[in-house]
Coordinates of N, CA and C in Angstrom, one line a residue:
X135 N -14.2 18.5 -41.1 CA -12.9 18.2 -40.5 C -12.2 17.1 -41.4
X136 N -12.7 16.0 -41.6 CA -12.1 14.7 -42.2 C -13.1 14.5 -43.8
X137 N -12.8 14.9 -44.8 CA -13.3 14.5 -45.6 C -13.7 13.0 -46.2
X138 N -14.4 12.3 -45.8 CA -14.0 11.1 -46.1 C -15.8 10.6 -45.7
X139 N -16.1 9.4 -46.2 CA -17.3 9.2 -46.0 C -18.3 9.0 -44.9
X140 N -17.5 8.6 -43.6 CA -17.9 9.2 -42.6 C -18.4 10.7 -42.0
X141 N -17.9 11.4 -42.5 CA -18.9 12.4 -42.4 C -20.4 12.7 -42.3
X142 N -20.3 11.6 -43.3 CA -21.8 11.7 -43.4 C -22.6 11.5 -42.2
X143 N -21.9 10.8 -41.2 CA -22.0 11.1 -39.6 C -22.9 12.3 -39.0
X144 N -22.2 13.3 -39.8 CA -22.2 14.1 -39.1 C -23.8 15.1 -39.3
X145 N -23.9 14.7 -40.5 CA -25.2 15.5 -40.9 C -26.7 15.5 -39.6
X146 N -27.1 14.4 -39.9 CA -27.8 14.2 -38.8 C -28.1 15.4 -37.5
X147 N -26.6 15.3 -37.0 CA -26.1 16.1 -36.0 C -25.9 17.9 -36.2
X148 N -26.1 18.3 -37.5 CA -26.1 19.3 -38.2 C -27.5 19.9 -38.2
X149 N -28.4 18.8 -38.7 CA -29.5 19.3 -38.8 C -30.3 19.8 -37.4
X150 N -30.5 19.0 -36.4 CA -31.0 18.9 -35.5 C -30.1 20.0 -34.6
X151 N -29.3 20.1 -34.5 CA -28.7 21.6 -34.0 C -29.3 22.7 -34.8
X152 N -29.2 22.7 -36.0 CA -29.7 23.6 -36.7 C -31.4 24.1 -36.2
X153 N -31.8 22.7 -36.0 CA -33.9 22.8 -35.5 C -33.9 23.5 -34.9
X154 N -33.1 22.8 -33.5 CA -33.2 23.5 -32.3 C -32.7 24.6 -32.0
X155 N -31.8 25.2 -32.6 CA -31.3 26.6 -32.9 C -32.3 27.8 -33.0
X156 N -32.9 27.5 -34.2 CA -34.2 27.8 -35.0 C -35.2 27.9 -33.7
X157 N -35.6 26.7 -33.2 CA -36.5 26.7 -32.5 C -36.8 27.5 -30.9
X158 N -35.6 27.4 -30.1 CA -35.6 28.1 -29.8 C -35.4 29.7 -29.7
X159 N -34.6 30.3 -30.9 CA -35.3 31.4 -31.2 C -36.6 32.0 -31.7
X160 N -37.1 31.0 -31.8 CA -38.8 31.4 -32.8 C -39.5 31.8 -31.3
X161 N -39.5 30.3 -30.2 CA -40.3 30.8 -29.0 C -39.6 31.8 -28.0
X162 N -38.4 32.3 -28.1 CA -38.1 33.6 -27.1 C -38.7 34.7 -27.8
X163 N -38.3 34.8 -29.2 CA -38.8 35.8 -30.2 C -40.9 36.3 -29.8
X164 N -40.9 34.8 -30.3 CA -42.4 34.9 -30.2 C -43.2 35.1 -28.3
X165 N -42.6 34.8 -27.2 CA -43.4 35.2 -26.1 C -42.1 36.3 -25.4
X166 N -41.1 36.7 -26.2 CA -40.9 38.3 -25.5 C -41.7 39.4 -25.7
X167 N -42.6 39.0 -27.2 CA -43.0 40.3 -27.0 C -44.7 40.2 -26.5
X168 N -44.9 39.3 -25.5 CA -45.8 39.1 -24.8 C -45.7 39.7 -23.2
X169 N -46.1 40.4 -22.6 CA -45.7 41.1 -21.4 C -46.2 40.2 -20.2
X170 N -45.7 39.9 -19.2 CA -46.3 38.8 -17.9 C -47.2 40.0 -17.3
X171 N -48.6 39.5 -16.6 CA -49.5 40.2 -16.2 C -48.7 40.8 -14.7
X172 N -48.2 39.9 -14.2 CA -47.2 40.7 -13.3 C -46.2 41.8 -13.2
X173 N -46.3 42.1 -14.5 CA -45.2 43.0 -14.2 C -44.2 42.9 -13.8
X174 N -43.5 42.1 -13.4 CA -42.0 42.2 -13.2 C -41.0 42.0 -14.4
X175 N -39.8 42.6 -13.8 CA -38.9 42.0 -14.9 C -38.2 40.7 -15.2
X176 N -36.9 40.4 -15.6 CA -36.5 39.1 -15.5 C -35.0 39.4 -13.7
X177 N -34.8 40.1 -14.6 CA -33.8 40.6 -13.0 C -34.8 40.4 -12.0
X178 N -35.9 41.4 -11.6 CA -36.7 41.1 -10.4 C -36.8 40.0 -9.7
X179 N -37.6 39.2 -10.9 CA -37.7 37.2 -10.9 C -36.7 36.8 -10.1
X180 N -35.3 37.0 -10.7 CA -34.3 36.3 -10.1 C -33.8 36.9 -9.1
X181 N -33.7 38.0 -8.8 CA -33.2 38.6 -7.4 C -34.5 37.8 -6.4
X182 N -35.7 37.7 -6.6 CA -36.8 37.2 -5.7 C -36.1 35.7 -5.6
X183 N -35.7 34.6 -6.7 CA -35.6 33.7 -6.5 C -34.1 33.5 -5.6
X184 N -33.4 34.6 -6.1 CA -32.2 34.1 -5.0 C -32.2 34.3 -4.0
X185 N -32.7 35.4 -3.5 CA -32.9 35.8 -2.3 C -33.9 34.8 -1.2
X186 N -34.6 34.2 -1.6 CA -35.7 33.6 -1.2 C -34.8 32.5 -0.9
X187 N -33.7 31.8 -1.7 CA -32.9 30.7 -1.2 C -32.1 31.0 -0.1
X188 N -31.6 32.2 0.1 CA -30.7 32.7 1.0 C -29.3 32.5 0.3
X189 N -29.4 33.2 -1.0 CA -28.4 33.9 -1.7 C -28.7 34.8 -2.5
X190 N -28.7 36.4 -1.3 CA -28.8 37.3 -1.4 C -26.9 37.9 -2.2
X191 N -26.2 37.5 -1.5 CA -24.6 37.6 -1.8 C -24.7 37.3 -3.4
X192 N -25.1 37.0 -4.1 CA -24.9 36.2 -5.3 C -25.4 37.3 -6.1
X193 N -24.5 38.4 -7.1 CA -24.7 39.5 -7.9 C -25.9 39.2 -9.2
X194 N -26.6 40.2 -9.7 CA -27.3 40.1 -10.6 C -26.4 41.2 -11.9
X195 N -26.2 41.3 -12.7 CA -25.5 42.2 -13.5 C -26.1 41.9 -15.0
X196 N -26.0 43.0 -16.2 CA -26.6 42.6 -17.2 C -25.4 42.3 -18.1
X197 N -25.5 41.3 -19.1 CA -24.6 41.4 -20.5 C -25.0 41.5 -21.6
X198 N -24.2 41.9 -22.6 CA -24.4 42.2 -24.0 C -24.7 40.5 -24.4
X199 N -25.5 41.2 -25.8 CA -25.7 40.1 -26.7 C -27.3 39.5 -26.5
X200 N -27.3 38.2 -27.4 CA -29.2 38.0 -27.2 C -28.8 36.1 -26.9
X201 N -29.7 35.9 -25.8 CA -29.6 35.2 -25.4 C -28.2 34.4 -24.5
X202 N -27.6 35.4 -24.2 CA -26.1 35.2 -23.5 C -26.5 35.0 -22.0
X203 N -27.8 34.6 -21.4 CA -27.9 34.6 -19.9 C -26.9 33.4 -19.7
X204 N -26.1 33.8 -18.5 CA -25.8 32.6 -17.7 C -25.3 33.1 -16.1
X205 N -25.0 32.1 -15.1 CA -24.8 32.2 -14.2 C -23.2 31.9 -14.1
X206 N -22.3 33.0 -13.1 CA -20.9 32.4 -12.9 C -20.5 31.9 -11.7
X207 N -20.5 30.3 -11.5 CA -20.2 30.2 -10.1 C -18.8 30.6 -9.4
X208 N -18.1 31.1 -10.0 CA -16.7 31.3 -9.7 C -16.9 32.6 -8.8
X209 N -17.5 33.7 -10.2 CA -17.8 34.8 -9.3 C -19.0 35.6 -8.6
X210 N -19.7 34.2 -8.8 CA -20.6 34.3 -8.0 C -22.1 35.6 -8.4
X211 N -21.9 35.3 -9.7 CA -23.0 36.8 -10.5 C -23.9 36.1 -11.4
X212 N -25.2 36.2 -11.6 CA -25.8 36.0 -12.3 C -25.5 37.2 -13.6
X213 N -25.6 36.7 -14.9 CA -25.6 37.7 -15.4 C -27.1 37.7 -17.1
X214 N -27.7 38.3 -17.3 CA -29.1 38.1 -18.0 C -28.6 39.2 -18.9
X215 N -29.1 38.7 -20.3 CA -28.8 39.7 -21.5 C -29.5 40.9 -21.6
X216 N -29.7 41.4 -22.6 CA -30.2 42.7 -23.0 C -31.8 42.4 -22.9
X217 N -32.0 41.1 -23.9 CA -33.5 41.1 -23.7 C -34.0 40.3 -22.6
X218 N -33.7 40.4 -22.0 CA -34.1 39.9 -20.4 C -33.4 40.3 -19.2
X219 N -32.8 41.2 -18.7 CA -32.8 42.0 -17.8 C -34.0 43.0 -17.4
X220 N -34.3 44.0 -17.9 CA -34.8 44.7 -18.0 C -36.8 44.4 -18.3
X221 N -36.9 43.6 -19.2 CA -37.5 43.4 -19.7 C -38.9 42.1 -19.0
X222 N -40.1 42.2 -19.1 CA -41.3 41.9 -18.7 C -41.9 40.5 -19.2
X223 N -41.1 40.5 -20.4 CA -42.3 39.2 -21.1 C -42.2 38.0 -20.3
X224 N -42.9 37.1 -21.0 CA -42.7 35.8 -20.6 C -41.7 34.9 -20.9
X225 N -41.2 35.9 -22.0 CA -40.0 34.8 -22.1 C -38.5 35.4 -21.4
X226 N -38.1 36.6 -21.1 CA -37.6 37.0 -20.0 C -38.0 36.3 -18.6
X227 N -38.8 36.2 -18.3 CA -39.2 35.3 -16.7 C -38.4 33.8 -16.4
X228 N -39.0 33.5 -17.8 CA -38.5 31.9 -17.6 C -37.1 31.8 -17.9
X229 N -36.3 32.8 -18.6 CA -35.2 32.4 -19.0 C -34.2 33.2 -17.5
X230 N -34.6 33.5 -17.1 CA -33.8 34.3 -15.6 C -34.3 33.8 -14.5
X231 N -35.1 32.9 -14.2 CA -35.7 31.8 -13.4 C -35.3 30.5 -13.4
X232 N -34.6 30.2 -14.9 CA -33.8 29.2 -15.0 C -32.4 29.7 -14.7
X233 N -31.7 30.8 -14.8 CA -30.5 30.9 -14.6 C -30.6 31.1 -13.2
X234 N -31.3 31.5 -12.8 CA -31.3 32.0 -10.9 C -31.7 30.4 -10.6
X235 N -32.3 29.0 -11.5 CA -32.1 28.2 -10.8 C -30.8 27.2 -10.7
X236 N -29.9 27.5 -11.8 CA -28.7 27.5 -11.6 C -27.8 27.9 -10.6
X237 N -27.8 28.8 -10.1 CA -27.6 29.5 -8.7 C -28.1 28.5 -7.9
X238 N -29.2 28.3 -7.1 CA -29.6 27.9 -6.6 C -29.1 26.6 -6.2
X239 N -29.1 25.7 -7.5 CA -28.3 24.6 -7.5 C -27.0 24.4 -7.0
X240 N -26.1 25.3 -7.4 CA -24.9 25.7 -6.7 C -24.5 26.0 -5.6
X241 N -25.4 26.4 -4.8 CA -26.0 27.0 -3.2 C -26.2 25.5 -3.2
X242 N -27.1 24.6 -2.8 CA -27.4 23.5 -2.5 C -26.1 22.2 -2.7
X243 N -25.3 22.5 -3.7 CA -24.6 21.5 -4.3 C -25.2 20.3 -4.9
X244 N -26.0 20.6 -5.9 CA -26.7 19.9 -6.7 C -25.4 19.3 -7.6
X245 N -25.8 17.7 -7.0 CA -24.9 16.6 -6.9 C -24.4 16.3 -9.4
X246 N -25.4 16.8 -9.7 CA -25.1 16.9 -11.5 C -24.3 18.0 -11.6
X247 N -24.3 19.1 -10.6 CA -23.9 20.5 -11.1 C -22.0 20.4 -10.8
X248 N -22.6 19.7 -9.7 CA -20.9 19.3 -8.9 C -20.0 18.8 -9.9
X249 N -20.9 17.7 -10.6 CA -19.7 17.0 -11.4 C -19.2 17.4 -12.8
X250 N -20.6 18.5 -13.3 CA -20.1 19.1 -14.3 C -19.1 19.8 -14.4
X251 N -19.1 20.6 -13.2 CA -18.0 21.6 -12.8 C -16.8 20.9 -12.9
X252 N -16.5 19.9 -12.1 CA -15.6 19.0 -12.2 C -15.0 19.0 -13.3
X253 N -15.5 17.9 -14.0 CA -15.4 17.6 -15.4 C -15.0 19.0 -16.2
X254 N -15.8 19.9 -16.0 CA -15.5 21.3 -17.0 C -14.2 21.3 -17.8
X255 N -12.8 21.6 -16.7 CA -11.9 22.2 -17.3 C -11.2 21.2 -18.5
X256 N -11.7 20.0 -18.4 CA -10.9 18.3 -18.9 C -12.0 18.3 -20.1
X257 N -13.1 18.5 -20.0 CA -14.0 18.5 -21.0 C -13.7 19.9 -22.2
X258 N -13.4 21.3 -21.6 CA -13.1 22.0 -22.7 C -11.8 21.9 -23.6
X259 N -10.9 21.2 -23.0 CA -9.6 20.9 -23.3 C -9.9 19.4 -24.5
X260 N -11.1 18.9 -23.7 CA -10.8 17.9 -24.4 C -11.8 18.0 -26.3
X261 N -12.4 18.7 -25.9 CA -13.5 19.5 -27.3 C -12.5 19.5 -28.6
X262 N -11.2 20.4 -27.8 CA -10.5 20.9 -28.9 C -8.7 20.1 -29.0
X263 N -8.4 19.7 -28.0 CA -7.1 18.6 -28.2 C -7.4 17.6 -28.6
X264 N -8.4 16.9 -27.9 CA -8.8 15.7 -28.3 C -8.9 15.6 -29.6
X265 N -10.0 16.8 -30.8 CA -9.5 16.4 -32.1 C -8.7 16.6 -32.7
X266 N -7.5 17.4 -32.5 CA -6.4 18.0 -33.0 C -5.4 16.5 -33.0
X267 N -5.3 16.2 -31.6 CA -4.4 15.1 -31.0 C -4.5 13.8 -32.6
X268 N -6.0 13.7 -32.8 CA -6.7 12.6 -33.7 C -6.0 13.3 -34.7
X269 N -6.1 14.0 -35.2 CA -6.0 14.4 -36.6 C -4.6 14.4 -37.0
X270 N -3.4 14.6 -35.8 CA -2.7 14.5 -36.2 C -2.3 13.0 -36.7
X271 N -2.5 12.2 -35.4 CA -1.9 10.7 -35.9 C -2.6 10.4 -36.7
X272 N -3.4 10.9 -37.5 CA -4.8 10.4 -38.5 C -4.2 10.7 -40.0
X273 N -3.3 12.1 -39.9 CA -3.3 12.1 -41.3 C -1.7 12.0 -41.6
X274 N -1.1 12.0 -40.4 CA 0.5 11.5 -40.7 C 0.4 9.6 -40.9
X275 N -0.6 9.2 -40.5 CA -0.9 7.6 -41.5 C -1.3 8.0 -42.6
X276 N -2.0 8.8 -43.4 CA -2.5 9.0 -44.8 C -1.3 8.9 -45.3
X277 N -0.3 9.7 -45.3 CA 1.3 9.9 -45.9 C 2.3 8.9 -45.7
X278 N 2.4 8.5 -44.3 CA 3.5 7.2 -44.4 C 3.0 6.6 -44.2
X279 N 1.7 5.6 -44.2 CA 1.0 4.4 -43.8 C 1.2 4.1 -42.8
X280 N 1.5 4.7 -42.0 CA 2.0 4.6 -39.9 C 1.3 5.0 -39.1
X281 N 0.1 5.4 -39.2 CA -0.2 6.2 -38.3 C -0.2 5.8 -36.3
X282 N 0.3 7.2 -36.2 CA 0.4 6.8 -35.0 C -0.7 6.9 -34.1
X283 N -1.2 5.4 -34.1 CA -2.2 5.4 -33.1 C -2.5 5.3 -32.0
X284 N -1.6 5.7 -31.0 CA -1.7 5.6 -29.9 C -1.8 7.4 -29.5
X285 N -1.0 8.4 -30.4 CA -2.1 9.9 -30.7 C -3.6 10.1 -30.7
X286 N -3.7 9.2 -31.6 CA -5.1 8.9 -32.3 C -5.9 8.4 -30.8
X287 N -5.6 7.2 -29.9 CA -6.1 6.7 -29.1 C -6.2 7.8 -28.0
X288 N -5.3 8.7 -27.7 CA -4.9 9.5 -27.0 C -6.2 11.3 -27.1
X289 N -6.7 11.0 -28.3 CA -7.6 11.7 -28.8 C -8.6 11.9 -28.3
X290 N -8.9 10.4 -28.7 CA -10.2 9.9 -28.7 C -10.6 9.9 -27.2
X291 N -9.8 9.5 -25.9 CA -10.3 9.3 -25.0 C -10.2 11.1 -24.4
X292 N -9.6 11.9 -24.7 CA -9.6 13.3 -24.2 C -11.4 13.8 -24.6
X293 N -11.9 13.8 -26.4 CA -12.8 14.2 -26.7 C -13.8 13.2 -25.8
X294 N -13.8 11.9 -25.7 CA -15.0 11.2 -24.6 C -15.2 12.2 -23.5
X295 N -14.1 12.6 -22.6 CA -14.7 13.4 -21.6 C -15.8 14.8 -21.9
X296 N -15.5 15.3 -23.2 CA -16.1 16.2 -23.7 C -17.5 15.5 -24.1
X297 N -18.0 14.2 -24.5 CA -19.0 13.8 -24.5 C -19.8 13.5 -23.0
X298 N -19.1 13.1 -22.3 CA -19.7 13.0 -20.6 C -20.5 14.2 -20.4
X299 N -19.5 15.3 -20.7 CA -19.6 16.6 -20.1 C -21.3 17.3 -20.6
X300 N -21.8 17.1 -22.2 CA -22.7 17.1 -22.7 C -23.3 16.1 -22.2
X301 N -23.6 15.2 -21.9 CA -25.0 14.3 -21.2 C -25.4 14.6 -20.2
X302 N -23.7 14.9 -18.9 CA -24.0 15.8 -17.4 C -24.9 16.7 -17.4
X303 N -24.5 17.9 -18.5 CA -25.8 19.0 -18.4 C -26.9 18.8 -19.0
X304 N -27.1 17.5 -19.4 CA -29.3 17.5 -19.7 C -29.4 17.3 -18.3
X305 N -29.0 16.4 -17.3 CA -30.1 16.9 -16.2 C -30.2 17.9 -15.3
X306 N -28.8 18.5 -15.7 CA -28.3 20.0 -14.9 C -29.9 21.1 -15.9
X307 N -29.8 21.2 -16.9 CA -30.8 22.2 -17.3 C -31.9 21.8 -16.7
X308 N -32.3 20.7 -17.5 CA -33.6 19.7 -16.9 C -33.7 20.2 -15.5
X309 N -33.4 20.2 -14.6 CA -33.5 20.6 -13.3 C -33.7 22.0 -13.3
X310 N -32.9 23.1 -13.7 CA -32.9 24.6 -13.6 C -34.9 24.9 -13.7
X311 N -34.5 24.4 -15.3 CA -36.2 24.6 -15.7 C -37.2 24.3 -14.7
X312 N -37.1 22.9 -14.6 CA -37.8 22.5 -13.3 C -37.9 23.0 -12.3
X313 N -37.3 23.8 -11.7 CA -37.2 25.0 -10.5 C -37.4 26.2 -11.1
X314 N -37.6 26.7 -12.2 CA -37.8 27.7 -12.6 C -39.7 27.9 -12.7
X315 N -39.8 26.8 -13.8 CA -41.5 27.0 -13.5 C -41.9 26.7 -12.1
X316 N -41.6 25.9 -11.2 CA -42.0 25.7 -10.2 C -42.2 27.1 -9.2
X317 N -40.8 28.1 -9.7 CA -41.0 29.4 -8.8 C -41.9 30.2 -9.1
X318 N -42.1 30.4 -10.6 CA -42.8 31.6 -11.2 C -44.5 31.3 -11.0
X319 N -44.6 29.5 -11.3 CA -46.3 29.4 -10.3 C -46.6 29.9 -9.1
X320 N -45.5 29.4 -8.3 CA -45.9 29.4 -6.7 C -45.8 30.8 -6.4
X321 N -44.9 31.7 -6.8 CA -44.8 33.0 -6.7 C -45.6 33.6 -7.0
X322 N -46.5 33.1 -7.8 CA -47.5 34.0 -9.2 C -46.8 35.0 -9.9
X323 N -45.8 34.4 -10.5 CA -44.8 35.9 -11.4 C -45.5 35.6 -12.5
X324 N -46.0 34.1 -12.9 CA -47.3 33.8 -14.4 C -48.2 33.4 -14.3
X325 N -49.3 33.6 -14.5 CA -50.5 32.9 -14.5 C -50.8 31.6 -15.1
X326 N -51.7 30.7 -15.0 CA -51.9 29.4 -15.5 C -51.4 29.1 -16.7
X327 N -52.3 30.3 -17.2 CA -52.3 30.3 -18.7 C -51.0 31.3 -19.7
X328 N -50.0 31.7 -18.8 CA -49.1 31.9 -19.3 C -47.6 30.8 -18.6
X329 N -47.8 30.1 -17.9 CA -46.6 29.3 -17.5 C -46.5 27.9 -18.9
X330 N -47.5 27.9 -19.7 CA -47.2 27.2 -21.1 C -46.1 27.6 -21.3
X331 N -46.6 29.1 -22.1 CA -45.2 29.8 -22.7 C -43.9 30.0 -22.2
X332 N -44.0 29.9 -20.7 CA -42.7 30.0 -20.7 C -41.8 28.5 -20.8
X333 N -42.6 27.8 -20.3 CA -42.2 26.0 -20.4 C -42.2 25.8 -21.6
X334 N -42.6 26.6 -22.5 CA -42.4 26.3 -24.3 C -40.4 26.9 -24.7
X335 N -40.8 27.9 -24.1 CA -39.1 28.6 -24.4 C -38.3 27.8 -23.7
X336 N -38.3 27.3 -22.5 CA -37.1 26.8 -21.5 C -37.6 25.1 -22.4
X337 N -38.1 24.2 -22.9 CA -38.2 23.1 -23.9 C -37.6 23.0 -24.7
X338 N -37.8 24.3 -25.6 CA -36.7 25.0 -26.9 C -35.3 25.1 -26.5
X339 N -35.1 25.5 -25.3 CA -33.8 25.9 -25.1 C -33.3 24.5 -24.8
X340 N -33.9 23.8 -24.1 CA -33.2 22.8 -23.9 C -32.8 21.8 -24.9
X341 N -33.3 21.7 -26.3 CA -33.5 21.1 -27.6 C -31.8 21.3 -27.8
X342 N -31.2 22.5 -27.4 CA -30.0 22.9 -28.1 C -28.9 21.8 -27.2
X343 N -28.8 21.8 -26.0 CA -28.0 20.8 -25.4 C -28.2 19.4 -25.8
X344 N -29.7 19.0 -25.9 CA -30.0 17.6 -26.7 C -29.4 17.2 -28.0
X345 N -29.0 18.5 -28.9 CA -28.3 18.5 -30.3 C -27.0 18.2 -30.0
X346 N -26.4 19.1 -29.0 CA -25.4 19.2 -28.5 C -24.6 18.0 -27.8
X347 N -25.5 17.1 -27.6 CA -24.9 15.8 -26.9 C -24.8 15.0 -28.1
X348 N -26.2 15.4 -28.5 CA -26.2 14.3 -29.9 C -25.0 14.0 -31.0
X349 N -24.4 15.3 -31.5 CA -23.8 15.7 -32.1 C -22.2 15.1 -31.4
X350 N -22.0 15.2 -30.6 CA -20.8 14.6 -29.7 C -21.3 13.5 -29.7
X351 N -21.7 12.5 -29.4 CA -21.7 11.0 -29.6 C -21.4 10.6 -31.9
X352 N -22.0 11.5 -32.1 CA -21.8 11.1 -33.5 C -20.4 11.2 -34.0
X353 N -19.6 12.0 -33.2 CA -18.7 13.2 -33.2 C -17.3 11.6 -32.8
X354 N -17.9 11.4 -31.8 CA -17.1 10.1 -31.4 C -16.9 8.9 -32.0
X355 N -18.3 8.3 -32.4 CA -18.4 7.3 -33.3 C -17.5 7.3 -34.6
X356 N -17.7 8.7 -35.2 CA -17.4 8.7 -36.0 C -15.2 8.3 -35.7
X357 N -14.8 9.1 -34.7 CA -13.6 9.0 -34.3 C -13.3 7.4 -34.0
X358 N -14.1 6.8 -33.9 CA -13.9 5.4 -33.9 C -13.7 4.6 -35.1
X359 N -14.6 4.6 -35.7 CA -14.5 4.2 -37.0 C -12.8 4.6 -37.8
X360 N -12.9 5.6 -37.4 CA -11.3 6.2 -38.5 C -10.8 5.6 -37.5
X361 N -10.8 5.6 -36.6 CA -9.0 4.8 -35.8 C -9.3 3.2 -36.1
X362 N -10.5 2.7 -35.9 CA -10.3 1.3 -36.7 C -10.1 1.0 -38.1
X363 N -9.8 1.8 -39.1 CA -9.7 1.7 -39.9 C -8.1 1.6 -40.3
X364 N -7.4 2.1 -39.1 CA -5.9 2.5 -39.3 C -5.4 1.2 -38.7
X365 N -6.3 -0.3 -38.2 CA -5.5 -1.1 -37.4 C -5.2 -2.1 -38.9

């Protein structure tokens, strides 16, 4: 975005997205094609888990793409990709165990989930105005030595909410997971010696929101530094 030696900010935050990108694809890859001695699918899992909370009302439906599970609280659907609807492994279980514990969360009013939601609409606004906002008063000072910083200030505090919003969801996942292995033991959807692997995949996955927060704090800092640079 900003050419200038701050950037170099940003690497760090490149790489480590990059890991955990990586990483979690290696362990869905590597225990999908592992089959759970239970036989179930990943749909099954989560229809068992929602139902069992007393949200039977809450749709299960499949979508395109790999790795696109998520839950909609709006419309109230879980929705699980290609390779985990249908599908048996271990790494299907755990990844539709965590999305049905999303659900779940939602049903309860899990007090992290509440505020993420909250936050949502002001945080995706702020992802993408917040740096536009910056960039403008950022590079109309490069040209007349004026920059208007109270744009710039104006930026900065839209994209902070977008950094909140990344910290909110580590304990929102953190939690899913946490209710997810917790179901698939007690249920016996995995055995002993397969609830590793799935706690290996839902670890992995969560590596990506850790990048993802990371990456937004560096993302800000770095927005700092340029606007002090302009006083």
């Amino acid at each position: 975005m900003f050419w200038d030696p701050t950037f170099l900010l940003m690497i760090p935050g490149l790489i480590i997205t990059l890991w955990a990108q990586a990483k979690v694809k290696s362990a869905f890859n590597k225990f999908s094609k592992i089959g759970a001695r239970s036989g179930i699918t990943g749909a099954e899992v989560a229809r068992h888990i929602l139902n069992s909370n007393g949200l039977s009302g809450v749709g299960i439906e499949p979508v395109r793409g790999h790795l696109t599970d998520h839950y909609d609280p709006k419309e109230g659907i879980l929705r699980l990709s290609d390779g985990v609807y249908n599908s048996q492994s271990i790494s299907a279980l755990g990844i539709a165990a965590h999305e049905a514990g999303h659900a779940v969360q939602h049903g309860v009013n899990y007090s992290a989930l509440v505020v993420r939601t909250a936050i949502a609409p002001a945080a995706a606004t702020g992802s993408k105005l917040g740096i536009w906002l910056f960039m403008i008063g950022w590079i109309i000072g490069i040209f007349t030595h004026a920059p208007i910083t109270w744009l710039m200030d104006a930026g900065i505090i839209l994209f902070s909410v977008a950094v909140i919003f990344t910290f909110v969801t580590l304990p929102v996942e953190y939690d899913a997971s946490k209710r997810a292995i917790m179901v698939l033991e007690q249920g016996g959807f995995l055995t002993q010696d397969e609830l590793p692997k799935a706690k290996a995949v839902l670890n992995a996955a969560a590596w990506t929101y850790v990048a993802a927060a990371a990456t937004a704090v560096l993302m800000l800092i770095r927005l700092l530094i340029l606007r002090g640079s302009r006083d």
